[in-house]
Amino acid sequence: MLVAVWSPKGGSVTSVVTAGLALEAAHGGPVRVVALAGDQAAIFGLAADPEHGVGAWLAAAPDAAPDALEELSCPAPGGVALIGPGREPIGIARPNAVAHLATVLRDGPELTVVDAGGVHTPTARLLVELADVSLVVIRGCYLALRRGVHEPLVAAATAIVAVEQSARPLRAREIADVLQRPVLASIPDLPEIARVVDAGVLPMRPPLALVDPIATLVRRLDLGSRGQVA
């Protein structure tokens, strides 16, 4: 199964949601994270970003062997395998190469979670379109909702992960009403989550403020048992 995590607006903690989702789902079986941006290595506490990553595979596709992805992955804490973007550019990959990548990721034995970030590139957008599950991460603020209303990918999204801020009045219900998609989890924008992420110890010391809503998300999507979306 292929899950894409993305946002119509930058700064919406898609990388944190991706990592949390992967760590929680790993309790039920193997999980692979594919990062289209460079934040996942830091979040998982790795010393450096992998030199080669999904960009190298896309450059070689469609001739790249599916098992070559395993050679590009590196073990990360929490039982998660990580494939970073690498140094090769990925934003302008050929559409047939991206489609081939989506097929390989979907058909693999692992649950694959893609951190598609702000979907600013054709590669990210196409992977989101081809994913089995599309999760929109969005803050409860006017600008983010305005972007979401005008983003065509939102209409086809499976669900929303709301990031709620105490200083803003918009909550999960309002976000769902505006975007006309279900909100399956609400994550509070708390300093304790940011501190753990910044320290690179999220896999070892995940805060309950993140664990609880992510566990709810995994359960509602039936990702722990690798089942189909409920």
mmCIF file of N, CA, C and O in Angstrom, residues 1-6 21 106 111-114 127-136 156-159 184 217 221-223 227-230:
data_model
loop_
_atom_site.group_PDB
_atom_site.id
_atom_site.type_symbol
_atom_site.label_atom_id
_atom_site.label_comp_id
_atom_site.label_asym_id
_atom_site.label_seq_id
_atom_site.Cartn_x
_atom_site.Cartn_y
_atom_site.Cartn_z
ATOM 1 N N MET A 1 0.841 -1.196 0.000
ATOM 2 C CA MET A 1 0.000 0.000 0.000
ATOM 3 C C MET A 1 0.875 1.245 0.000
ATOM 4 O O MET A 1 1.929 1.268 0.615
ATOM 5 N N LEU A 2 0.415 2.264 -0.711
ATOM 6 C CA LEU A 2 1.149 3.515 -0.837
ATOM 7 C C LEU A 2 0.332 4.648 -0.228
ATOM 8 O O LEU A 2 -0.786 4.922 -0.657
ATOM 9 N N VAL A 3 0.897 5.303 0.775
ATOM 10 C CA VAL A 3 0.250 6.423 1.461
ATOM 11 C C VAL A 3 1.061 7.684 1.191
ATOM 12 O O VAL A 3 2.287 7.685 1.382
ATOM 13 N N ALA A 4 0.405 8.730 0.751
ATOM 14 C CA ALA A 4 1.075 10.011 0.507
ATOM 15 C C ALA A 4 0.593 11.038 1.514
ATOM 16 O O ALA A 4 -0.616 11.207 1.713
ATOM 17 N N VAL A 5 1.539 11.711 2.151
ATOM 18 C CA VAL A 5 1.237 12.766 3.124
ATOM 19 C C VAL A 5 1.703 14.086 2.525
ATOM 20 O O VAL A 5 2.863 14.211 2.130
ATOM 21 N N TRP A 6 0.814 15.060 2.475
ATOM 22 C CA TRP A 6 1.171 16.300 1.802
ATOM 23 C C TRP A 6 0.340 17.462 2.355
ATOM 24 O O TRP A 6 -0.541 17.275 3.189
ATOM 25 N N LEU A 21 3.317 8.574 11.587
ATOM 26 C CA LEU A 21 2.484 7.555 10.964
ATOM 27 C C LEU A 21 3.291 6.287 10.699
ATOM 28 O O LEU A 21 2.835 5.167 10.973
ATOM 29 N N ARG A 106 3.812 0.591 -4.308
ATOM 30 C CA ARG A 106 2.512 0.037 -3.934
ATOM 31 C C ARG A 106 2.572 -1.483 -3.831
ATOM 32 O O ARG A 106 1.950 -2.083 -2.943
ATOM 33 N N LEU A 111 4.452 -1.397 3.865
ATOM 34 C CA LEU A 111 3.631 -0.203 3.757
ATOM 35 C C LEU A 111 4.589 0.950 3.465
ATOM 36 O O LEU A 111 5.589 1.123 4.165
ATOM 37 N N THR A 112 4.317 1.716 2.418
ATOM 38 C CA THR A 112 5.186 2.833 2.060
ATOM 39 C C THR A 112 4.467 4.151 2.328
ATOM 40 O O THR A 112 3.341 4.353 1.865
ATOM 41 N N VAL A 113 5.122 5.030 3.083
ATOM 42 C CA VAL A 113 4.587 6.356 3.378
ATOM 43 C C VAL A 113 5.486 7.389 2.724
ATOM 44 O O VAL A 113 6.686 7.438 3.010
ATOM 45 N N VAL A 114 4.932 8.180 1.841
ATOM 46 C CA VAL A 114 5.690 9.194 1.107
ATOM 47 C C VAL A 114 5.466 10.559 1.737
ATOM 48 O O VAL A 114 4.311 10.984 1.926
ATOM 49 N N LEU A 127 2.805 11.482 -7.574
ATOM 50 C CA LEU A 127 2.812 10.427 -6.559
ATOM 51 C C LEU A 127 1.581 10.529 -5.658
ATOM 52 O O LEU A 127 1.005 9.509 -5.262
ATOM 53 N N VAL A 128 1.180 11.742 -5.318
ATOM 54 C CA VAL A 128 -0.030 11.918 -4.518
ATOM 55 C C VAL A 128 -1.247 11.406 -5.283
ATOM 56 O O VAL A 128 -2.116 10.713 -4.733
ATOM 57 N N GLU A 129 -1.325 11.725 -6.564
ATOM 58 C CA GLU A 129 -2.458 11.284 -7.375
ATOM 59 C C GLU A 129 -2.523 9.763 -7.487
ATOM 60 O O GLU A 129 -3.614 9.181 -7.545
ATOM 61 N N LEU A 130 -1.372 9.105 -7.498
ATOM 62 C CA LEU A 130 -1.318 7.662 -7.706
ATOM 63 C C LEU A 130 -1.354 6.861 -6.409
ATOM 64 O O LEU A 130 -1.437 5.631 -6.443
ATOM 65 N N ALA A 131 -1.296 7.545 -5.277
ATOM 66 C CA ALA A 131 -1.263 6.852 -3.987
ATOM 67 C C ALA A 131 -2.613 6.195 -3.676
ATOM 68 O O ALA A 131 -3.663 6.659 -4.109
ATOM 69 N N ASP A 132 -2.558 5.112 -2.902
ATOM 70 C CA ASP A 132 -3.787 4.461 -2.448
ATOM 71 C C ASP A 132 -4.512 5.331 -1.415
ATOM 72 O O ASP A 132 -5.741 5.342 -1.352
ATOM 73 N N VAL A 133 -3.719 6.018 -0.591
ATOM 74 C CA VAL A 133 -4.261 6.890 0.451
ATOM 75 C C VAL A 133 -3.578 8.242 0.346
ATOM 76 O O VAL A 133 -2.348 8.322 0.331
ATOM 77 N N SER A 134 -4.373 9.295 0.245
ATOM 78 C CA SER A 134 -3.856 10.661 0.182
ATOM 79 C C SER A 134 -4.300 11.411 1.433
ATOM 80 O O SER A 134 -5.503 11.594 1.655
ATOM 81 N N LEU A 135 -3.326 11.816 2.258
ATOM 82 C CA LEU A 135 -3.615 12.508 3.514
ATOM 83 C C LEU A 135 -3.168 13.958 3.424
ATOM 84 O O LEU A 135 -1.988 14.244 3.227
ATOM 85 N N VAL A 136 -4.107 14.874 3.589
ATOM 86 C CA VAL A 136 -3.803 16.301 3.571
ATOM 87 C C VAL A 136 -3.557 16.769 5.002
ATOM 88 O O VAL A 136 -4.403 16.593 5.876
ATOM 89 N N ALA A 156 -9.753 15.035 -4.149
ATOM 90 C CA ALA A 156 -9.564 13.593 -4.312
ATOM 91 C C ALA A 156 -8.894 12.958 -3.098
ATOM 92 O O ALA A 156 -8.636 11.750 -3.104
ATOM 93 N N ALA A 157 -8.606 13.745 -2.079
ATOM 94 C CA ALA A 157 -7.889 13.226 -0.906
ATOM 95 C C ALA A 157 -8.757 12.257 -0.119
ATOM 96 O O ALA A 157 -9.979 12.385 -0.060
ATOM 97 N N THR A 158 -8.089 11.294 0.520
ATOM 98 C CA THR A 158 -8.797 10.331 1.363
ATOM 99 C C THR A 158 -9.319 11.000 2.621
ATOM 100 O O THR A 158 -10.459 10.791 3.026
ATOM 101 N N ALA A 159 -8.459 11.798 3.254
ATOM 102 C CA ALA A 159 -8.828 12.411 4.528
ATOM 103 C C ALA A 159 -7.878 13.540 4.860
ATOM 104 O O ALA A 159 -6.869 13.760 4.182
ATOM 105 N N LEU A 184 -9.651 12.823 10.050
ATOM 106 C CA LEU A 184 -9.491 11.568 10.783
ATOM 107 C C LEU A 184 -8.594 11.704 12.003
ATOM 108 O O LEU A 184 -8.551 10.803 12.837
ATOM 109 N N LEU A 217 -5.429 7.648 13.735
ATOM 110 C CA LEU A 217 -5.374 7.704 12.275
ATOM 111 C C LEU A 217 -5.041 6.336 11.684
ATOM 112 O O LEU A 217 -5.693 5.883 10.724
ATOM 113 N N LEU A 221 -7.643 4.118 9.322
ATOM 114 C CA LEU A 221 -7.260 3.739 7.962
ATOM 115 C C LEU A 221 -6.935 2.253 7.845
ATOM 116 O O LEU A 221 -6.655 1.767 6.758
ATOM 117 N N ASP A 222 -6.917 1.555 8.984
ATOM 118 C CA ASP A 222 -6.617 0.124 9.020
ATOM 119 C C ASP A 222 -5.232 -0.164 8.451
ATOM 120 O O ASP A 222 -5.012 -1.145 7.749
ATOM 121 N N LEU A 223 -4.273 0.722 8.747
ATOM 122 C CA LEU A 223 -2.919 0.547 8.234
ATOM 123 C C LEU A 223 -2.107 -0.431 9.069
ATOM 124 O O LEU A 223 -1.166 -1.036 8.563
ATOM 125 N N GLY A 227 -4.665 -3.527 5.912
ATOM 126 C CA GLY A 227 -5.923 -3.735 5.223
ATOM 127 C C GLY A 227 -6.241 -2.582 4.306
ATOM 128 O O GLY A 227 -5.445 -1.688 4.081
ATOM 129 N N GLN A 228 -7.434 -2.624 3.740
ATOM 130 C CA GLN A 228 -7.876 -1.562 2.867
ATOM 131 C C GLN A 228 -8.466 -0.430 3.706
ATOM 132 O O GLN A 228 -8.848 -0.611 4.859
ATOM 133 N N VAL A 229 -8.552 0.732 3.104
ATOM 134 C CA VAL A 229 -9.093 1.886 3.801
ATOM 135 C C VAL A 229 -10.551 1.622 4.139
ATOM 136 O O VAL A 229 -11.336 1.183 3.294
ATOM 137 N N ALA A 230 -10.901 1.896 5.406
ATOM 138 C CA ALA A 230 -12.292 1.631 5.830
ATOM 139 C C ALA A 230 -13.234 2.608 5.141
ATOM 140 O O ALA A 230 -12.890 3.731 4.842
#
